[in-house]
Coordinates of C-alpha atoms and ligand atoms in Angstrom, one line a residue:
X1 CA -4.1 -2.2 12.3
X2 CA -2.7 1.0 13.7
X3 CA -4.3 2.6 17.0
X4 CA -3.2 6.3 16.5
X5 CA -2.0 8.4 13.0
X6 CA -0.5 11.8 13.1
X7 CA -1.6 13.6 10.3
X8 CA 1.3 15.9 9.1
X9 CA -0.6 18.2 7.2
X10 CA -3.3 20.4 7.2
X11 CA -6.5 21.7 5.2
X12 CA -8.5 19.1 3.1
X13 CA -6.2 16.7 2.7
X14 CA -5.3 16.7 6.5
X15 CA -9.4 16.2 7.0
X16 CA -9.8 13.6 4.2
X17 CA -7.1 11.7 6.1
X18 CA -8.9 12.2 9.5
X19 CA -12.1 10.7 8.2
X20 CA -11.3 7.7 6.7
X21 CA -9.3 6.9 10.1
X22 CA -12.8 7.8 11.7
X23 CA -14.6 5.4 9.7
X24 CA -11.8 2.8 10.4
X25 CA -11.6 3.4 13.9
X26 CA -8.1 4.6 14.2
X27 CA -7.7 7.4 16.5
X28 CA -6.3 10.9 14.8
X29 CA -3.3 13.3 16.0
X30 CA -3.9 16.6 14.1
X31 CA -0.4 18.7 14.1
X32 CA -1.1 22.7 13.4
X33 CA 0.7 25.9 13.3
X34 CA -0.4 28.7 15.8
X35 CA -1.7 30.5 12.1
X36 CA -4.2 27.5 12.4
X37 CA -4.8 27.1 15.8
X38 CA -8.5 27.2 15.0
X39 CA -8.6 25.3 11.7
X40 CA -11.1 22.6 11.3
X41 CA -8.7 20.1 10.5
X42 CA -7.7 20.7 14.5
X43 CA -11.4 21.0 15.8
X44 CA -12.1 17.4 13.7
X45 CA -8.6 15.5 14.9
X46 CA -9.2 13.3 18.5
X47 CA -5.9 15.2 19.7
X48 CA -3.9 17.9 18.7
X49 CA -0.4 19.7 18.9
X50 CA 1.1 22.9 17.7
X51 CA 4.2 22.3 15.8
X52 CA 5.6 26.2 15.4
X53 CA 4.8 29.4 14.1
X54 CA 3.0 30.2 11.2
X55 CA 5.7 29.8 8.4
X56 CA 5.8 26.0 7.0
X57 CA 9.4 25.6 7.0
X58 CA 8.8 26.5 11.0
X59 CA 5.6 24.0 11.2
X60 CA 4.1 22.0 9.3
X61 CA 7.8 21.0 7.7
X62 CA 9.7 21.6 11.1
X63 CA 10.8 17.6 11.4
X64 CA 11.5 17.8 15.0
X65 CA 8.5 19.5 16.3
X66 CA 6.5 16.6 14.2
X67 CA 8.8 13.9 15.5
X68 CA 8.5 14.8 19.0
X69 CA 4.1 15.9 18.4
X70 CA 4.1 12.0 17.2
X71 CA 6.3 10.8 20.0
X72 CA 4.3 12.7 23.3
X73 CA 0.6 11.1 21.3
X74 CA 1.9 7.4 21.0
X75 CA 0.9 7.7 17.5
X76 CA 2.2 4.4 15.5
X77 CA 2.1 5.9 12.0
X78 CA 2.4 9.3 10.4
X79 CA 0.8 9.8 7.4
X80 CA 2.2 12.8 5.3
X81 CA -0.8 13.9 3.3
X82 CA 0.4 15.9 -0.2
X83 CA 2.8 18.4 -0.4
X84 CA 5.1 19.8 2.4
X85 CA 7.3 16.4 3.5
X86 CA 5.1 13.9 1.4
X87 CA 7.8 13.3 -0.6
X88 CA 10.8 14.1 1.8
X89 CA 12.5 10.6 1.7
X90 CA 14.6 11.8 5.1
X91 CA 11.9 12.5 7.2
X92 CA 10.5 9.2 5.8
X93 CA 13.3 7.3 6.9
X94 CA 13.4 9.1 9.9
X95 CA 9.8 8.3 11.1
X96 CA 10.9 4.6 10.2
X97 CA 14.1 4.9 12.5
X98 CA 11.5 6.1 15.3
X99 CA 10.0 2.9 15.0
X100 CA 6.9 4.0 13.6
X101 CA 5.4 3.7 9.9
X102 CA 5.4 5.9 7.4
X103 CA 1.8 6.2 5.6
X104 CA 3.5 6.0 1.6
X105 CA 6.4 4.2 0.2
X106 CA 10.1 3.6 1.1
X107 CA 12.1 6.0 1.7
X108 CA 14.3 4.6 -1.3
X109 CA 11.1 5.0 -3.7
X110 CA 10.8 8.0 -3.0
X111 CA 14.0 9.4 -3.4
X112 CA 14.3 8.2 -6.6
X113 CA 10.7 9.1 -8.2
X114 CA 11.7 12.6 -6.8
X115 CA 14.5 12.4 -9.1
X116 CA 12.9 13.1 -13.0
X117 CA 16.0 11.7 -14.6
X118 CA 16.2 8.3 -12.6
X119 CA 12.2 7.9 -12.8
X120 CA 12.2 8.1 -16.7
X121 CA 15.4 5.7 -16.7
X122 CA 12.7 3.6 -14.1
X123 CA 10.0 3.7 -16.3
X124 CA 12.0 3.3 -19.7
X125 CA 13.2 -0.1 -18.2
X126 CA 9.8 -0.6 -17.2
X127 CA 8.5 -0.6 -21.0
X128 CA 6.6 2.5 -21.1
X129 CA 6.8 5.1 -23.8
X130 CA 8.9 8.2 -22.5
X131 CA 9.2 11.9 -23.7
X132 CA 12.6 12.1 -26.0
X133 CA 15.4 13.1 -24.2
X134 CA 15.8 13.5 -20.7
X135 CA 17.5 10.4 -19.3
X136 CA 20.9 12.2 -18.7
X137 CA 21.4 15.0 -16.0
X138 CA 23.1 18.1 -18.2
X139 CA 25.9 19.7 -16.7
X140 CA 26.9 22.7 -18.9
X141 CA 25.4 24.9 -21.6
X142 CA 27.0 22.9 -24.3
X143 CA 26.2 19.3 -23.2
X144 CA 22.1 21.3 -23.0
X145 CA 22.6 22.3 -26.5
X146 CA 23.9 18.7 -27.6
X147 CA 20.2 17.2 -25.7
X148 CA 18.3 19.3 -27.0
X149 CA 19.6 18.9 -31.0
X150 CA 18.8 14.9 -30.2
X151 CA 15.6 15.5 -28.7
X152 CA 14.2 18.3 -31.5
X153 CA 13.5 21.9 -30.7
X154 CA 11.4 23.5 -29.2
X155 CA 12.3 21.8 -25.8
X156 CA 11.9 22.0 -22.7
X157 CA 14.7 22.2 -20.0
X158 CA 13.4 20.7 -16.8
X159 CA 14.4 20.7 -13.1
X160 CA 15.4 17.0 -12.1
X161 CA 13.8 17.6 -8.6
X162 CA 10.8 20.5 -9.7
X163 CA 7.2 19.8 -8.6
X164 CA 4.1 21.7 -8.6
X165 CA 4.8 23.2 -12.2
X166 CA 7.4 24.7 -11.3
X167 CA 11.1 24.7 -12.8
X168 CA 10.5 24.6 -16.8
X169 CA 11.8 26.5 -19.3
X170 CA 10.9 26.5 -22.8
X171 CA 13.5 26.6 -25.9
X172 CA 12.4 27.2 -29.1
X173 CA 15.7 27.7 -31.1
X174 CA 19.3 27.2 -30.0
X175 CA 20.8 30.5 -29.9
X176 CA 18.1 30.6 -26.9
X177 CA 19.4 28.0 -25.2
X178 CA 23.0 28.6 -23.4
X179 CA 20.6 31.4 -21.3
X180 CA 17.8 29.3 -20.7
X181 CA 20.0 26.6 -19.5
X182 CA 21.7 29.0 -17.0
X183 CA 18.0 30.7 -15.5
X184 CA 16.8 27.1 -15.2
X185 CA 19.5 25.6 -13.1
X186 CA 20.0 28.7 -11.1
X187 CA 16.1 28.6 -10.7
X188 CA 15.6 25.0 -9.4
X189 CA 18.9 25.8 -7.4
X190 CA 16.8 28.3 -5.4
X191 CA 13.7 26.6 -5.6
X192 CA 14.8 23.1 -4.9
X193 CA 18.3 23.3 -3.6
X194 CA 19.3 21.2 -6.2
X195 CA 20.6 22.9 -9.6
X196 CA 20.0 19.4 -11.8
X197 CA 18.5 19.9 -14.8
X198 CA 17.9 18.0 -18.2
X199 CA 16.1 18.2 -21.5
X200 CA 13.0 17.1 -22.7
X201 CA 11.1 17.5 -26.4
X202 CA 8.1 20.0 -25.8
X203 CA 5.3 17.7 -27.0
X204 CA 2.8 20.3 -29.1
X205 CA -0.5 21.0 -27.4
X206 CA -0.7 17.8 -25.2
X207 CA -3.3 16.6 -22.9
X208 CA -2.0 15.4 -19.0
X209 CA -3.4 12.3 -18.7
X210 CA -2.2 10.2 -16.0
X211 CA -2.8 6.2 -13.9
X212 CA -3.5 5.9 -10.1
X213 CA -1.9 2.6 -9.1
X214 CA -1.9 0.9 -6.0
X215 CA 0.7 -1.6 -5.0
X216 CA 1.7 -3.5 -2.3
X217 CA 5.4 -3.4 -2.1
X218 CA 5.8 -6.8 -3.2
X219 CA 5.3 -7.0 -6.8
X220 CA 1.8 -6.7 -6.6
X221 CA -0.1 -4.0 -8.6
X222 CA -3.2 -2.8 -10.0
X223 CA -4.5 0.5 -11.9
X224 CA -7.3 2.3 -10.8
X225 CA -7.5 4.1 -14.5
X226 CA -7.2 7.0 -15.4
X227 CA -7.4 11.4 -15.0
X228 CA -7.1 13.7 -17.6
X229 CA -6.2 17.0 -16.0
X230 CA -5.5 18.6 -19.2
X231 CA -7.4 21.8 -17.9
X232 CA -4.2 23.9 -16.5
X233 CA -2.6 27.0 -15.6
X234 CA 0.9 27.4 -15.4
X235 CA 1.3 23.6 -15.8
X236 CA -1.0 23.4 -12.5
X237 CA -4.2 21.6 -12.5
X238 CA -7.5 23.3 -12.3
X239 CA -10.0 20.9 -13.4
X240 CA -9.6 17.1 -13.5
X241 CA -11.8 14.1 -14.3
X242 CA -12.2 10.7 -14.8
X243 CA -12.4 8.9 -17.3
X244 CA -10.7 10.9 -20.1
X245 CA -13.0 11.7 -22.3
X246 CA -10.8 11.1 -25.3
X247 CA -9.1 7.8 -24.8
X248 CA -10.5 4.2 -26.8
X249 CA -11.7 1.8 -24.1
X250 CA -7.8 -0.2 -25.6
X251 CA -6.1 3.1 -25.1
X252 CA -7.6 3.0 -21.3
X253 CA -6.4 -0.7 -20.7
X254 CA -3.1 -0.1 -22.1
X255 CA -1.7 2.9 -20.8
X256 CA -3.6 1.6 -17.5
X257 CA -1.6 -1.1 -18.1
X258 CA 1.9 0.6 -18.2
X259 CA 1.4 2.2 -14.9
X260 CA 1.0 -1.0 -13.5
X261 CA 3.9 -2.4 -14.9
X262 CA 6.0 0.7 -13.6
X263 CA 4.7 0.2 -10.1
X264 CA 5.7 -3.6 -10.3
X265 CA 9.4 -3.6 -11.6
X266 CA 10.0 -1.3 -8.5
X267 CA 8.3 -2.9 -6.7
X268 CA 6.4 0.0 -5.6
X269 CA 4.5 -0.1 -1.9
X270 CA 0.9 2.6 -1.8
X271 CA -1.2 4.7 -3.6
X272 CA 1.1 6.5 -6.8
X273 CA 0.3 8.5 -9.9
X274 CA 2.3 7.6 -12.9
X275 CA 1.8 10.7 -15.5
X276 CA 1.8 11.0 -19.0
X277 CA 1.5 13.3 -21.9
X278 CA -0.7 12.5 -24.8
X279 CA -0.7 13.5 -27.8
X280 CA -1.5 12.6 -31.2
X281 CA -2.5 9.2 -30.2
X282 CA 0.5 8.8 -28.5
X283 CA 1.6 8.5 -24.5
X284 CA 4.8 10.0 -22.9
X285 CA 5.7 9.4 -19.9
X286 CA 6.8 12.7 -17.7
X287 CA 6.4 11.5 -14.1
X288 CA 5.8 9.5 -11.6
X289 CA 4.1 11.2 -8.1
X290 CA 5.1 9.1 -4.9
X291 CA 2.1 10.0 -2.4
X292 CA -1.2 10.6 -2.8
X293 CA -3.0 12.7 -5.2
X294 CA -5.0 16.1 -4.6
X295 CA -7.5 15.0 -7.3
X296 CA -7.9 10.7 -6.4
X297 CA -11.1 11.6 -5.3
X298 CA -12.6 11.6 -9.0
X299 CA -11.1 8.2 -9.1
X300 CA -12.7 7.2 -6.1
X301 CA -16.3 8.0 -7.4
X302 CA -15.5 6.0 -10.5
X303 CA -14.2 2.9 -9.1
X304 CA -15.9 3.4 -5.2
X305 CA -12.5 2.1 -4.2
X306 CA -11.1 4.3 -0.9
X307 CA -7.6 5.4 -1.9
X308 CA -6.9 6.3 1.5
X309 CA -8.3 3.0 3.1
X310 CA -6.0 1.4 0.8
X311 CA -3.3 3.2 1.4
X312 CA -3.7 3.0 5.5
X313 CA -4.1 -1.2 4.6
X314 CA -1.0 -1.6 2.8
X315 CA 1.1 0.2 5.1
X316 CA 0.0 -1.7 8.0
X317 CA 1.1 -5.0 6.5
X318 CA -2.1 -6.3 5.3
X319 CA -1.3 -6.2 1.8
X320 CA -3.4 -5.7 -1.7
X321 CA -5.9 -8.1 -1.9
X322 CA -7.8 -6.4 -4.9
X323 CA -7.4 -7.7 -7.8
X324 CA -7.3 -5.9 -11.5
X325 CA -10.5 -8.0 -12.1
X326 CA -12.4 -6.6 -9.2
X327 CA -11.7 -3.4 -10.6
X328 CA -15.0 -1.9 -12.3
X329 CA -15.5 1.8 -13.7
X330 CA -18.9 3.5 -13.6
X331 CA -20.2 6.9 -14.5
X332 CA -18.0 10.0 -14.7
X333 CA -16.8 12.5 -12.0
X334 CA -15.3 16.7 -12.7
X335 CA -13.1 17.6 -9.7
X336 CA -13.2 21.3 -9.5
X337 CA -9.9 23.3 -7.3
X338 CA -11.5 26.3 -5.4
X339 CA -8.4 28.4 -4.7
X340 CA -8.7 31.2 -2.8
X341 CA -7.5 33.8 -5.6
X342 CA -8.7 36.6 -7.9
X343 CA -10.3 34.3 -11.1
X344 CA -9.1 37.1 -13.3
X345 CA -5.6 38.5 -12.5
X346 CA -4.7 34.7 -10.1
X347 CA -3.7 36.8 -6.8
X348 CA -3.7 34.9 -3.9
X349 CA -6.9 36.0 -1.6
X350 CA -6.1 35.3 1.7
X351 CA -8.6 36.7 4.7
X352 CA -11.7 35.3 6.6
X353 CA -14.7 33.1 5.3
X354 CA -17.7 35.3 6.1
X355 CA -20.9 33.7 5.0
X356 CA -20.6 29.7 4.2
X357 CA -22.8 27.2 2.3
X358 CA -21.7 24.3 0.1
X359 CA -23.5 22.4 -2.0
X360 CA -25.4 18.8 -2.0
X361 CA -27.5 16.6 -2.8
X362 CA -27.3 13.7 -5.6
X363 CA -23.7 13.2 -7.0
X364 CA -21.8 15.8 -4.9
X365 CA -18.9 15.5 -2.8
X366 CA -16.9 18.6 -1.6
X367 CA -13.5 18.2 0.7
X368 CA -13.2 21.3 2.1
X369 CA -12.0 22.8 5.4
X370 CA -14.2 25.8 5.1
X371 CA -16.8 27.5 7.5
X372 CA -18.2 30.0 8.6
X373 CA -15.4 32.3 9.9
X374 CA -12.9 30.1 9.1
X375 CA -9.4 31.7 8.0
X376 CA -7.2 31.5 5.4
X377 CA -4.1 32.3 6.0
X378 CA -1.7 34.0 3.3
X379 CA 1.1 31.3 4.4
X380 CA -0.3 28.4 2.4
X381 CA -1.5 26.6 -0.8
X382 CA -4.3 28.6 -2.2
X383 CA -7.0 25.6 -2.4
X384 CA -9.9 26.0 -0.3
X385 CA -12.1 23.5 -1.3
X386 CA -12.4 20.8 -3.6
X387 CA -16.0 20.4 -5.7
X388 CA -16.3 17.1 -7.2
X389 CA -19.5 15.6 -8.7
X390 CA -20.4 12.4 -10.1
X391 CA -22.8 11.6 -13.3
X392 CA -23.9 8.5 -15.1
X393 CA -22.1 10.2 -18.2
X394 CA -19.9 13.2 -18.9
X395 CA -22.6 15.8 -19.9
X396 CA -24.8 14.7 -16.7
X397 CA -21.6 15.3 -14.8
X398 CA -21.3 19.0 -16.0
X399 CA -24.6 19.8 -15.5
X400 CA -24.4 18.3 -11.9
X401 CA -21.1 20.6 -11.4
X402 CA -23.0 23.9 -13.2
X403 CA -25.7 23.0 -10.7
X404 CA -23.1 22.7 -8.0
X405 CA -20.5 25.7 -8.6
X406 CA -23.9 27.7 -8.4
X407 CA -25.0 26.6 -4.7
X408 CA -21.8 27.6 -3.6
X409 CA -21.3 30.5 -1.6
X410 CA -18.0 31.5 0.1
X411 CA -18.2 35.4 0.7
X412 CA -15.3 37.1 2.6
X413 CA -12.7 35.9 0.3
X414 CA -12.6 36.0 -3.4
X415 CA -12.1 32.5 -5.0
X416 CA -12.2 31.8 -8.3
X417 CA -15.8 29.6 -8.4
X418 CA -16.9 31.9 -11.6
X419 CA -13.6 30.9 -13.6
X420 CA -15.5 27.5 -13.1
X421 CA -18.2 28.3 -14.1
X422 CA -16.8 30.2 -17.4
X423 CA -15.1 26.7 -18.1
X424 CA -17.7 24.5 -18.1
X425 CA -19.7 25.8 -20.2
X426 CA -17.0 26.8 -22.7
X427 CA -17.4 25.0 -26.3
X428 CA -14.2 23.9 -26.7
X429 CA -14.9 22.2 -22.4
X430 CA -17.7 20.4 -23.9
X431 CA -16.3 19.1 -27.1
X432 CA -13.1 18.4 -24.8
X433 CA -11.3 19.7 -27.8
X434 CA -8.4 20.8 -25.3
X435 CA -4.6 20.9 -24.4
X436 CA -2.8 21.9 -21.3
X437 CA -2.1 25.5 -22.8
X438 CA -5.8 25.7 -23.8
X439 CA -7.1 27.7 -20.7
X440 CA -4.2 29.9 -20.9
X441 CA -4.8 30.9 -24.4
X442 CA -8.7 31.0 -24.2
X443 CA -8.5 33.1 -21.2
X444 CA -6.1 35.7 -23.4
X445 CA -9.1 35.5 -26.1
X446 CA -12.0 36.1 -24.0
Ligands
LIG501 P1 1.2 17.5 -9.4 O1 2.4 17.8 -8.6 O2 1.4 16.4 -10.3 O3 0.5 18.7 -10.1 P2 -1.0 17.7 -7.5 O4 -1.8 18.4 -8.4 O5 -1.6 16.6 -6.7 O6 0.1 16.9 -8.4 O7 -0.3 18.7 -6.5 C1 0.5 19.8 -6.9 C2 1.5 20.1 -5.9 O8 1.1 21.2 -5.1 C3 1.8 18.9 -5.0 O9 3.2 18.5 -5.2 C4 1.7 19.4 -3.6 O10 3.0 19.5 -3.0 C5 1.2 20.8 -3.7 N1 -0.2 21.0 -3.1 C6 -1.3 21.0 -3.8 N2 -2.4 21.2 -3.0 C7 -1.9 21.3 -1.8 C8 -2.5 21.5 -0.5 N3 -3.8 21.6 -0.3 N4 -1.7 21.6 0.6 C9 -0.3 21.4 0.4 N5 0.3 21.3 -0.7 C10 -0.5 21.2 -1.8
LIG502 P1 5.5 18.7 -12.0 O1 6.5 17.9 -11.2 O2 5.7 20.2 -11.8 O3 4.1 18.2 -11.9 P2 5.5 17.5 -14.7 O4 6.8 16.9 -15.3 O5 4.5 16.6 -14.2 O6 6.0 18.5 -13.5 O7 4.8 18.5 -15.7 C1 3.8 19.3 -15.4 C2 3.1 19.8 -16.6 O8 4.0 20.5 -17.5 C3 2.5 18.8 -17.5 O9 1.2 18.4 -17.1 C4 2.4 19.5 -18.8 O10 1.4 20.4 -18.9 C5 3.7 20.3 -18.8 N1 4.8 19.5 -19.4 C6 5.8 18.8 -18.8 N2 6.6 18.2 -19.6 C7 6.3 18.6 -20.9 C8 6.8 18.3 -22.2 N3 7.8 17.6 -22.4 N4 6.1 18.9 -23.2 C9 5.0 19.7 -23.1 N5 4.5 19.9 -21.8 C10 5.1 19.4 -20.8
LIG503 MG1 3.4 16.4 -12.4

């Protein structure tokens, strides 16, 4: 087992890193930019260095500064948390070429799951049911309008390497697409220095419903089950739980199933989400995310596996002993993102955590780097804190979060803990009569 990880991130995830090294009595390198010189993520760490100024692409995604941070610690693996270089294949392979390991799969792996148009050929081979379209990169305006008469309008035209719901445009008739097709590759150009784009049907009103897998890197695999994370805004995630509350106990083993199979015939080495829409009774599958999840924890109160353990086991060679059999789901769990932003008009809400108090007792967990006079600082992701609760069935689960969101208090910084609230107790929340527009539209409506 590994003496010493560097954790190349910050906020929750950095902390949810640190602890399960605590409780596996690995020692913790915390990097930081001099924007968090005082973040808890440092105080918790056993060491800690400062990687640059406050920007990320000077920080927390400045490769040498996190190269030489892991190099001065002795620390014998990295781990790269979610987001900023968790799916960077290069500074993968270059952690590798340091002789030290990187906490995720190859480098290879991810390069091509970071690649839309090779992971949909990956999964197609795999057996899984894909969204029409899509398994050709689209190099003009005519070749778009050519993909997107075979897939069916309206369409979608997405950014081969787009992430975080970003890098989508929607087509709903074809004298709309020669412009479309030119704003989305200049788009994902500027947003992911790589212009690829191709075309995808726009499944109507679908729910995101997707498979944690583990896998050991040898052909072994196993699903964890499954998310829905239909709840969204602006194709991001805002509340996610586990199980879906719409799928048949065969639907759950099947499309359970599939993600397996995609993370074997790649052989496939960690944690991984392979997503999906649904829709109709049918699965399509969108995505496949190469690192670690900001919502696995729902999984983890469903299953009481550790994704993180796991994932710190695999990488140091000791394989994936669970089987699918030992595999067991109980109760329900509602992940809830705090973001720091206005819950009406979504404006970031940077500034400094005045008065603190999260909640407890029976069923709730909250990964948060909040306190008192903690800051948050307007050069990052806008999620503060993570609520999830567990219940023996869905509707104890909501009334556990209801309970929850009300304990709560974060004053100093306006976060959007009443849109929570609001959704929750919504009709159509309870009858889970939703798509991933729904919020959008019911917000319009309110
Ligand atoms: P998906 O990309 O499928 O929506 P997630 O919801 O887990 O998956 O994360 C959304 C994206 O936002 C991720 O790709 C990650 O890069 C980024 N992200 C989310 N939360 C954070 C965070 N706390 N710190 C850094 N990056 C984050
Ligand atoms: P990202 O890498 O940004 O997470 P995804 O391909 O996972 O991109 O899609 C994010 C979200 O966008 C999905 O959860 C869904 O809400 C919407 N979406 C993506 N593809 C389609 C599609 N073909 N039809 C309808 N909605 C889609
Ligand atoms: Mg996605």
């Amino acid at each position: 087992m590994f003496q010493k990880i560097l954790i190349a991130n910050r906020g929750e995830i950095a902390l949810r890193i640190i602890r399960a090294c605590r409780e596996m009595g690995i020692g913790t390198v915390a990097i930081h930019s001099t924007a968090d010189a005082e973040a808890m993520h440092v105080r918790m760490a056993d060491e800690s260095v400062c990687v640059g100024p406050p920007a990320a692409r000077d920080s927390y995604l400045n490769v040498p500064a996190i190269l030489t941070a892991a190099e001065i610690t002795g620390a014998d693996a990295v781990h790269p948390g979610l987001g900023f270089l968790a799916e960077n294949s290069r500074f993968a392979q270059i952690i590798e070429d340091h002789g030290k390991v990187f906490i995720g799969p190859t480098p290879e792996q991810i390069e091509m799951l970071g690649d839309k148009i090779q992971a949909k050929r990956a999964a197609e081979a795999a057996g899984l049911p894909i969204v029409p379209g899509g398994v050709e990169l689209i190099p003009d305006a005519i070749a778009a309008a050519a993909a997107a008469e075979a897939a069916g309008y309206p369409v979608l035209i997405k950014a081969s390497a787009g992430g975080g719901g970003r890098g989508m445009q929607r087509v709903e008739r074809a004298e709309n697409l020669a412009r479309a097709y030119e704003v989305a590759s200049s788009e994902a150009e500027a947003a992911f220095g790589d212009g690829s784009v191709y075309v995808e049907k726009a499944i109507d009103r679908p729910r995101h419903i997707e498979v944690q897998v583990l896998a050991d890197g040898k052909g072994h695999a196993i699903h964890l089950g499954e998310r829905d994370c239909t709840v969204q805004r602006r194709f991001q995630k805002v509340i996610e739980e586990a199980p879906s509350p719409v799928l048949t106990p065969e639907e759950r083993a099947m499309i359970g199933e599939h993600g397996a199979a995609l993370a074997r015939n790649i052989n496939y080495r960690g944690a991984g989400t392979v997503e999906f829409l649904y829709a109709e009774g049918k699965f399509y599958f969108i995505e496949m995310n190469a690192r670690l999840q900001v919502e696995h924890p729902v999984t983890e109160l469903i299953t009481g596996i550790d994704i993180v353990e796991q994932q710190i086991k695999i990488a140091a060679g000791e394989g994936l002993p669970l089987q699918q059999s030992d595999i067991e789901f109980r109760g329900h769990a509602i992940e809830a993102r705090i973001n720091a932003e206005d819950p009406e008009r979504f404006i970031p809400s940077p500034g400094t955590v005045e008065r603190y108090h999260p909640p407890g007792g029976s069923g709730v967990r909250v990964d948060s780097h909040m306190f008192q006079g903690a800051k948050v600082p307007p050069h990052y992701d806008s999620l503060v804190a993570k609520l999830i609760v567990y219940g023996v069935d869905r509707e104890a689960c909501r009334a556990r979060m209801r309970r929850a969101l009300h304990e709560y208090v974060i004053d100093g910084i306006v976060t959007n803990l009443p849109l929570h609230a609001r959704i929750i107790d919504s009709q159509d929340f309870i009858d889970s009569a939703i798509d991933v527009v729904w919020l959008e539209r019911w917000l319009n409506s309110q």
